[in-house]
Amino acid sequence: METQIVRNEDLVWRRIEDEIVVIGNDGLAVHMLNKSAAYIWEQCDGTKSPDEIAVGLCEHFEVTPEEARADVQATIDKLEGMGLMHKTEGNPVQ
Amino acid sequence: MSTGSAGSHTRLHDMLRKCVALNIPVQATLELTYRCNLNCGHCYIDCKESDELTLDEWRQVLDQLKAAGLLYILFTGGEIMVRRDFLDIATYARRRGLFISLLTNCTLVTPEMALAIAALRPVSIGTSLYGASASTHESITRVPGSFNKTVEGIKLLVQAGLVPRVQTVVMKSLAGELPKIKELAKEIGAISSAQFGLAPSRSGSNYPSQYELSEDEVLESGLGLDFFGVCVEEGPGVCRAGKTQCSVSPSGDVFPCNLFPLKLGNIRESSFETIWRLEPCAELRYLRSMRRSDLHACQVCEVKAYCHRCTAVAFIETGRMDGPSPTACRWAQMRWRLTQDAEVTQCQKKPTLNRKSLQKS
């Protein structure tokens, strides 16, 4: 079993150029995600582990694997703390 | 890595600013019908259009708007609930991840409908009371029994867990009743707000202004300057109509906003993408290019700091988007006079503004 991260399904979000805007259930709470956070957000569809997302981050941004892992973890922790995503246990989709 | 640390209000503002630059229509007013079971004397909708998009066509509109970036919808009319499929349209919008707000006179709300609306978790529900009694309210709606129906409808929405906003446009007949309306709204579980100023009708007729308070009546109303709007230091600016805001009429005509009778195209003849982004008409391109500095007459007006000019109303009144709006000029002068009166009351400096030059502007 591997921990995967999934966005909360009932949240509304849109990509606006290189940023993503996530809007709370009340339609008023707005969260803006910058370029790299937006990438991580899009990857959190419940099929990837944090490590797999970090590998993808290295491929798309000029960061070392260590920096990518730290970035992914920090972003996930923050978004999870804001109630925008949650961890789930399961096998990655093949 | 930033997920944004500013307050939600600031982030919403930032998002809208970015969408303005990109002309992303995040806010749409969808006029589902022009039919209404009330007959309000001041209503700005004076068109007889009876052709209406079908449920399937509205679904297509919602799909196209969402693809263009839509987030927030205001459903309005006419009275939205005279359409039997109103809930089907609103439910479809919600399921597509769009936030909905409703404007309704609440007279047609049933217990079942109130629960169904609550399940859609609307961002807001606005309704109107034109008085704290049936006689005052119905002197405007011109439909006997409408006061009780509206009040009962509001109560049903409150029982379903919603908090409707009672919006009152201050008119001659009800200026003295505002405190009572506020009290009534609170008593039945709603919140209230009042606004000043009536727009000309969609076709440009000025009949709504007969309900507007005169300058002397404003002064006698005791409502004070705070009520009539704060000053805008830089003077009138340009709005988001045609940039982040759009409107679709019952028959599918697309407008920059629901007050702006500049038809950009029709959804039955062209896709929204074509009308909005691929082939915007010359007028829309000009509207998007307008800057505060393009409002030449307004820039030199002596009461510009008191002006809340609406581009749509200016266009209705004069046929120009960048000219002064006589209605806005009238209200700006009223605010200026209120300020002067307040200053005199406080024994402050005597006003020095030249009234004749104001009238010329």
Coordinates of C-alpha atoms in Angstrom, one line a residue:
Chain A
M1 CA 0.0 0.0 0.0
E2 CA 1.3 3.4 -0.9
T3 CA 0.2 6.8 0.3
Q4 CA -1.3 8.9 -2.5
I5 CA -2.6 12.4 -2.4
V6 CA -5.9 13.5 -3.8
R7 CA -7.6 16.8 -4.3
N8 CA -10.9 17.2 -2.6
E9 CA -13.4 16.5 -5.3
D10 CA -16.0 19.1 -4.5
L11 CA -13.6 22.0 -4.9
V12 CA -13.8 24.2 -8.0
W13 CA -10.5 25.1 -9.6
R14 CA -9.3 26.7 -12.8
R15 CA -6.0 27.2 -14.5
I16 CA -5.4 30.9 -15.3
E17 CA -2.2 31.0 -17.4
D18 CA 0.5 29.4 -15.2
E19 CA -1.4 29.7 -12.0
I20 CA -4.3 27.8 -10.5
V21 CA -7.2 29.3 -8.6
V22 CA -9.0 27.0 -6.1
I23 CA -12.3 28.2 -4.7
G24 CA -13.8 27.0 -1.5
N25 CA -17.3 25.5 -1.2
D26 CA -18.7 28.9 -0.2
G27 CA -17.6 30.3 -3.5
L28 CA -15.7 33.0 -1.7
A29 CA -12.5 31.5 -0.2
V30 CA -10.0 31.8 -3.0
H31 CA -6.5 30.2 -3.0
M32 CA -4.0 31.0 -5.7
L33 CA -1.3 28.4 -6.5
N34 CA 1.8 29.5 -8.2
K35 CA 3.4 27.7 -11.1
S36 CA 5.1 24.8 -9.2
A37 CA 2.2 24.5 -6.7
A38 CA -0.2 24.4 -9.7
Y39 CA 1.8 21.5 -11.2
I40 CA 1.7 19.6 -7.9
W41 CA -2.0 20.3 -7.6
E42 CA -2.7 18.9 -11.0
Q43 CA -0.8 15.7 -10.2
C44 CA -2.7 15.1 -7.0
D45 CA -5.5 13.1 -8.7
G46 CA -5.2 10.1 -6.4
T47 CA -2.9 8.1 -8.7
K48 CA 0.5 9.3 -7.7
S49 CA 2.6 9.2 -4.5
P50 CA 4.5 12.3 -3.3
D51 CA 7.7 10.7 -4.6
E52 CA 6.3 10.2 -8.1
I53 CA 5.1 13.8 -8.1
A54 CA 8.6 14.9 -7.1
V55 CA 10.1 13.0 -10.0
G56 CA 7.7 14.9 -12.3
L57 CA 8.5 18.2 -10.7
C58 CA 12.3 17.6 -11.5
E59 CA 11.4 17.0 -15.1
H60 CA 9.4 20.2 -15.4
F61 CA 11.3 22.6 -13.2
E62 CA 15.0 23.3 -12.6
V63 CA 15.2 21.7 -9.1
T64 CA 17.2 18.9 -7.6
P65 CA 15.5 15.7 -6.5
E66 CA 16.0 16.8 -2.8
E67 CA 14.5 20.2 -3.5
A68 CA 11.6 18.7 -5.4
R69 CA 10.8 16.2 -2.6
A70 CA 10.9 19.0 0.0
D71 CA 8.8 21.2 -2.2
V72 CA 6.2 18.6 -2.8
Q73 CA 5.9 17.7 0.8
A74 CA 5.7 21.3 2.0
T75 CA 3.0 22.1 -0.6
I76 CA 1.0 19.0 0.2
D77 CA 1.2 19.7 3.9
K78 CA 0.0 23.2 3.4
L79 CA -2.8 22.3 1.0
E80 CA -3.9 19.4 3.3
G81 CA -3.8 21.8 6.3
M82 CA -6.1 24.2 4.3
G83 CA -8.5 21.3 3.7
L84 CA -8.0 21.3 0.0
M85 CA -6.6 17.8 -0.4
H86 CA -6.1 14.6 1.7
K87 CA -4.0 11.5 1.8
T88 CA -5.4 8.1 0.7
E89 CA -4.0 4.6 0.8
G90 CA -4.0 2.5 -2.3
N91 CA -2.2 1.0 -5.2
P92 CA -1.2 3.4 -7.9
V93 CA -3.3 3.1 -11.1
Q94 CA -1.2 1.1 -13.6
Chain B
M1 CA 6.5 27.3 -3.2
S2 CA 3.6 29.7 -2.8
T3 CA 0.0 28.9 -2.3
G4 CA -0.8 32.5 -1.6
S5 CA -0.7 34.0 1.8
A6 CA -2.9 37.0 1.4
G7 CA -6.5 37.2 2.6
S8 CA -9.2 35.6 0.6
H9 CA -10.6 39.0 -0.5
T10 CA -7.2 40.1 -1.8
R11 CA -6.7 36.8 -3.6
L12 CA -10.2 37.2 -5.2
H13 CA -9.2 40.7 -6.3
D14 CA -5.9 39.4 -7.7
M15 CA -7.7 36.7 -9.6
L16 CA -10.2 39.2 -11.1
R17 CA -7.4 41.6 -12.0
K18 CA -5.6 38.8 -13.9
C19 CA -8.9 37.7 -15.6
V20 CA -9.5 41.3 -16.6
A21 CA -6.2 41.3 -18.4
L22 CA -7.0 38.0 -20.2
N23 CA -10.7 38.8 -20.8
I24 CA -11.7 35.6 -19.0
P25 CA -15.5 35.8 -18.3
V26 CA -15.5 34.5 -14.7
Q27 CA -18.8 36.2 -13.9
A28 CA -21.9 35.8 -16.0
T29 CA -25.5 37.0 -15.6
L30 CA -27.9 34.6 -17.2
E31 CA -31.3 36.1 -17.8
L32 CA -33.4 33.0 -18.0
T33 CA -36.6 34.8 -19.0
Y34 CA -38.1 38.2 -19.2
R35 CA -41.5 37.0 -18.1
C36 CA -42.4 38.0 -14.6
N37 CA -45.4 37.5 -12.3
L38 CA -45.0 41.0 -10.9
N39 CA -45.3 44.3 -12.7
C40 CA -42.9 46.7 -11.0
G41 CA -43.2 50.2 -12.2
H42 CA -39.5 50.9 -12.1
C43 CA -38.3 47.7 -13.8
Y44 CA -35.5 48.3 -16.3
I45 CA -36.6 45.4 -18.5
D46 CA -39.1 46.9 -21.0
C47 CA -38.6 44.4 -23.9
K48 CA -41.3 42.1 -24.9
E49 CA -39.0 39.3 -26.1
S50 CA -40.7 36.0 -25.5
D51 CA -38.3 33.7 -27.3
E52 CA -36.3 31.7 -24.8
L53 CA -33.5 29.2 -25.0
T54 CA -34.5 25.6 -24.2
L55 CA -33.1 23.6 -21.3
D56 CA -30.7 21.9 -23.6
E57 CA -29.6 25.2 -25.1
W58 CA -28.9 26.6 -21.6
R59 CA -26.9 23.5 -20.8
Q60 CA -24.8 24.2 -23.9
V61 CA -24.4 27.8 -22.9
L62 CA -23.2 26.7 -19.5
D63 CA -20.7 24.2 -21.0
Q64 CA -19.4 26.9 -23.4
L65 CA -19.1 29.5 -20.6
K66 CA -17.3 27.1 -18.3
A67 CA -14.9 26.3 -21.1
A68 CA -14.2 30.0 -21.4
G69 CA -13.4 30.2 -17.6
L70 CA -16.7 30.9 -16.0
L71 CA -16.9 30.5 -12.2
Y72 CA -19.8 32.6 -10.9
I73 CA -23.3 32.8 -12.3
L74 CA -26.1 35.0 -11.4
F75 CA -29.5 33.7 -12.5
T76 CA -32.0 36.5 -13.0
G77 CA -35.0 37.5 -15.1
G78 CA -37.7 38.5 -15.2
E79 CA -38.6 36.1 -12.5
I80 CA -36.5 33.0 -12.8
M81 CA -39.1 30.7 -11.2
V82 CA -41.7 31.2 -13.8
R83 CA -39.5 28.9 -15.9
R84 CA -40.5 25.4 -14.8
D85 CA -37.1 24.1 -15.6
F86 CA -35.3 26.8 -13.6
L87 CA -34.1 24.2 -11.1
D88 CA -32.9 21.9 -13.8
I89 CA -30.7 24.7 -15.3
A90 CA -29.4 25.7 -11.8
T91 CA -28.7 22.1 -10.9
Y92 CA -26.8 21.5 -14.1
A93 CA -24.7 24.6 -13.5
R94 CA -23.9 23.4 -10.0
R95 CA -22.9 20.0 -11.1
R96 CA -20.6 21.5 -13.7
G97 CA -18.7 23.1 -10.8
L98 CA -20.1 26.6 -11.1
F99 CA -21.1 28.8 -8.2
I100 CA -24.6 30.2 -8.4
S101 CA -26.4 33.2 -7.1
L102 CA -30.1 33.9 -7.6
L103 CA -32.2 37.0 -7.9
T104 CA -35.9 36.2 -7.4
N105 CA -39.0 37.9 -6.0
C106 CA -39.6 34.8 -3.9
T107 CA -43.3 34.7 -4.6
L108 CA -43.2 31.3 -6.3
V109 CA -41.0 29.6 -3.7
T110 CA -42.5 26.3 -2.4
P111 CA -41.2 24.2 0.5
E112 CA -39.8 21.7 -1.9
M113 CA -38.2 24.3 -4.1
A114 CA -36.6 26.0 -1.0
L115 CA -35.0 22.6 0.0
A116 CA -33.8 22.0 -3.6
I117 CA -32.3 25.4 -3.8
A118 CA -30.6 25.0 -0.4
A119 CA -29.1 21.7 -1.7
L120 CA -27.4 23.7 -4.5
R121 CA -25.5 25.8 -1.9
P122 CA -26.0 29.1 -3.7
V123 CA -23.4 31.8 -2.9
S124 CA -26.3 34.3 -2.4
I125 CA -30.0 34.8 -2.9
G126 CA -31.2 38.3 -3.5
T127 CA -34.8 39.4 -3.3
S128 CA -36.6 42.7 -3.1
L129 CA -39.0 44.3 -0.7
Y130 CA -40.3 47.7 -1.7
G131 CA -41.9 48.4 1.7
A132 CA -42.6 47.0 5.1
S133 CA -46.3 46.8 4.4
A134 CA -48.4 45.3 1.6
S135 CA -49.7 48.8 0.6
T136 CA -46.3 50.3 0.1
H137 CA -44.7 47.2 -1.5
E138 CA -47.6 46.5 -3.8
S139 CA -47.8 50.2 -4.9
I140 CA -44.6 49.3 -6.7
T141 CA -45.2 45.6 -7.7
R142 CA -48.8 46.4 -8.8
V143 CA -49.8 42.9 -7.9
P144 CA -52.2 42.4 -4.9
G145 CA -51.0 39.8 -2.5
S146 CA -47.4 39.9 -3.7
F147 CA -46.1 41.3 -0.4
N148 CA -47.3 38.3 1.7
K149 CA -46.1 35.8 -1.0
T150 CA -42.6 37.4 -1.0
V151 CA -42.4 37.4 2.8
E152 CA -43.6 33.8 2.9
G153 CA -41.1 32.8 0.2
I154 CA -38.2 34.3 2.2
K155 CA -39.3 32.4 5.3
L156 CA -39.3 29.1 3.4
L157 CA -35.8 29.8 2.2
V158 CA -34.7 30.6 5.7
Q159 CA -36.3 27.4 7.0
A160 CA -34.3 25.5 4.4
G161 CA -31.1 27.0 6.0
L162 CA -30.5 29.9 3.6
V163 CA -30.0 33.5 4.4
P164 CA -31.6 35.6 1.6
R165 CA -30.6 39.2 1.2
V166 CA -33.5 41.7 1.0
Q167 CA -32.4 44.4 -1.4
T168 CA -34.3 47.6 -1.4
V169 CA -34.0 50.3 -4.0
V170 CA -34.8 53.6 -2.3
M171 CA -37.8 55.2 -4.1
K172 CA -40.1 58.1 -3.3
S173 CA -42.8 55.9 -1.8
L174 CA -40.6 54.0 0.7
A175 CA -37.7 56.2 1.8
G176 CA -39.3 56.6 5.2
E177 CA -39.8 52.8 5.6
L178 CA -36.2 51.7 5.3
P179 CA -35.8 51.1 9.1
K180 CA -39.0 49.1 9.1
I181 CA -37.9 47.0 6.1
K182 CA -34.6 46.3 7.8
E183 CA -36.5 45.3 11.0
L184 CA -38.8 43.0 9.0
A185 CA -36.0 41.4 7.2
K186 CA -34.2 40.7 10.5
E187 CA -37.4 39.3 12.0
I188 CA -37.9 36.7 9.2
G189 CA -34.2 35.7 9.2
A190 CA -32.9 37.6 6.2
I191 CA -30.3 40.3 5.9
S192 CA -31.0 43.6 4.2
S193 CA -29.3 46.2 2.2
A194 CA -30.6 49.3 0.5
Q195 CA -29.3 51.0 -2.6
F196 CA -29.8 54.3 -4.2
G197 CA -30.4 55.1 -7.9
L198 CA -32.5 53.7 -10.7
A199 CA -31.1 53.0 -14.1
P200 CA -32.9 53.9 -17.3
S201 CA -34.8 51.1 -19.0
R202 CA -33.0 48.7 -21.3
S203 CA -34.4 50.5 -24.3
G204 CA -33.3 53.9 -23.0
S205 CA -36.6 55.2 -21.6
N206 CA -36.3 57.2 -18.5
Y207 CA -39.5 56.2 -16.9
P208 CA -37.8 54.6 -13.9
S209 CA -36.5 58.0 -12.8
Q210 CA -40.0 59.1 -11.8
Y211 CA -39.6 56.8 -8.7
E212 CA -36.3 58.4 -7.8
L213 CA -36.0 60.8 -4.9
S214 CA -35.4 64.4 -5.9
E215 CA -32.4 66.2 -4.5
D216 CA -34.5 67.9 -1.8
E217 CA -36.1 64.5 -0.9
V218 CA -32.7 63.0 -0.5
L219 CA -31.7 65.8 1.9
E220 CA -34.9 65.5 3.8
S221 CA -34.6 61.7 4.0
G222 CA -31.9 61.9 6.7
L223 CA -30.2 58.9 5.1
G224 CA -26.8 60.7 5.1
L225 CA -23.9 60.6 2.8
D226 CA -22.7 57.1 3.8
F227 CA -25.8 55.6 2.4
F228 CA -25.5 57.3 -1.0
G229 CA -22.0 56.1 -1.6
V230 CA -18.5 57.0 -0.8
C231 CA -16.3 59.3 -2.8
V232 CA -13.9 57.9 -5.4
E233 CA -10.7 59.9 -5.2
E234 CA -9.6 59.4 -8.8
G235 CA -13.1 59.9 -10.3
P236 CA -15.1 57.4 -12.4
G237 CA -13.2 54.5 -13.8
V238 CA -14.0 51.7 -16.2
C239 CA -15.7 48.5 -15.1
R240 CA -15.2 44.8 -15.9
A241 CA -18.1 44.5 -18.3
G242 CA -17.0 42.7 -21.5
K243 CA -13.8 41.6 -19.7
T244 CA -14.6 39.3 -16.7
Q245 CA -18.3 39.9 -17.0
C246 CA -20.8 38.9 -19.6
S247 CA -24.5 38.4 -19.8
V248 CA -26.8 36.1 -21.9
S249 CA -30.4 37.1 -22.6
P250 CA -33.3 34.7 -22.6
S251 CA -33.0 34.2 -26.4
G252 CA -29.2 33.8 -26.3
D253 CA -28.0 37.3 -27.1
V254 CA -24.6 37.9 -25.5
F255 CA -23.9 41.3 -23.8
P256 CA -21.0 42.8 -21.9
C257 CA -23.2 42.8 -18.8
N258 CA -27.0 42.6 -18.2
L259 CA -27.4 46.4 -18.1
F260 CA -25.4 47.0 -21.3
P261 CA -27.5 46.8 -24.4
L262 CA -24.6 46.2 -26.8
K263 CA -25.4 43.0 -28.5
L264 CA -22.1 41.1 -29.2
G265 CA -23.7 38.1 -30.9
N266 CA -26.2 35.3 -30.4
I267 CA -25.3 31.9 -29.0
R268 CA -27.6 30.2 -31.5
E269 CA -25.7 31.7 -34.4
S270 CA -22.1 31.6 -33.1
S271 CA -20.3 29.9 -30.3
F272 CA -19.5 31.9 -27.2
E273 CA -15.8 31.4 -27.9
T274 CA -16.2 33.0 -31.3
I275 CA -18.3 35.9 -29.9
W276 CA -16.0 36.5 -26.9
R277 CA -12.5 35.6 -27.9
L278 CA -12.0 34.6 -31.6
E279 CA -14.0 37.4 -33.3
P280 CA -14.9 40.1 -30.8
C281 CA -16.8 42.9 -32.5
A282 CA -15.2 46.4 -32.8
E283 CA -17.3 47.8 -30.0
L284 CA -16.2 45.1 -27.6
R285 CA -12.6 45.6 -28.5
Y286 CA -13.0 49.3 -27.8
L287 CA -14.8 48.6 -24.5
R288 CA -11.9 46.4 -23.4
S289 CA -9.3 49.0 -24.5
M290 CA -11.0 51.9 -22.6
R291 CA -9.0 53.4 -19.7
R292 CA -9.9 56.0 -17.1
S293 CA -8.1 58.6 -19.2
D294 CA -10.4 58.0 -22.1
L295 CA -13.3 59.5 -20.1
H296 CA -12.3 63.0 -21.3
A297 CA -15.4 64.9 -20.1
C298 CA -15.4 63.1 -16.8
Q299 CA -11.7 63.8 -16.1
V300 CA -12.3 67.6 -16.0
C301 CA -15.6 67.4 -14.1
E302 CA -15.6 69.2 -10.7
V303 CA -17.7 66.5 -9.0
K304 CA -15.9 63.6 -10.4
A305 CA -14.9 62.5 -6.9
Y306 CA -18.6 61.9 -6.2
C307 CA -19.3 60.0 -9.4
H308 CA -20.1 56.3 -9.6
R309 CA -20.5 56.3 -13.4
C310 CA -21.7 53.1 -15.0
T311 CA -20.5 52.6 -18.6
A312 CA -23.6 50.6 -19.5
V313 CA -25.9 53.4 -18.3
A314 CA -23.8 56.0 -20.2
F315 CA -24.1 53.9 -23.3
I316 CA -27.9 53.6 -22.9
E317 CA -28.3 57.4 -22.3
T318 CA -25.9 58.7 -24.9
G319 CA -24.9 55.9 -27.2
R320 CA -21.3 56.4 -26.2
M321 CA -19.3 54.2 -23.8
D322 CA -16.8 56.9 -23.0
G323 CA -19.0 59.9 -22.4
P324 CA -20.7 61.3 -19.3
S325 CA -23.8 59.6 -18.0
P326 CA -26.5 62.2 -17.2
T327 CA -27.8 59.9 -14.4
A328 CA -24.3 59.6 -12.9
C329 CA -23.9 63.4 -13.2
R330 CA -27.2 63.9 -11.4
W331 CA -26.2 61.5 -8.6
A332 CA -22.7 63.0 -8.3
Q333 CA -24.2 66.4 -7.8
M334 CA -26.5 65.0 -5.2
R335 CA -23.6 63.5 -3.3
W336 CA -21.7 66.7 -3.5
R337 CA -24.6 68.6 -2.1
L338 CA -25.0 66.2 0.7
T339 CA -21.3 66.6 1.5
Q340 CA -21.7 70.4 1.5
D341 CA -24.8 70.1 3.8
A342 CA -22.9 67.9 6.2
E343 CA -20.0 70.4 6.3
V344 CA -22.3 73.3 6.9
T345 CA -24.0 71.3 9.6
Q346 CA -20.6 70.8 11.2
C347 CA -19.8 74.5 10.9
Q348 CA -16.9 73.7 8.6
K349 CA -15.6 75.6 5.6
K350 CA -18.3 77.1 3.3
P351 CA -18.4 75.4 -0.1
T352 CA -16.9 77.2 -3.0
L353 CA -17.9 75.1 -5.9
N354 CA -19.6 76.9 -8.7
R355 CA -23.0 75.3 -9.3
K356 CA -23.3 76.8 -12.9
S357 CA -20.1 75.0 -14.0
L358 CA -21.4 71.8 -12.5
Q359 CA -24.5 72.0 -14.6
K360 CA -22.5 72.6 -17.8
S361 CA -20.4 69.5 -17.1

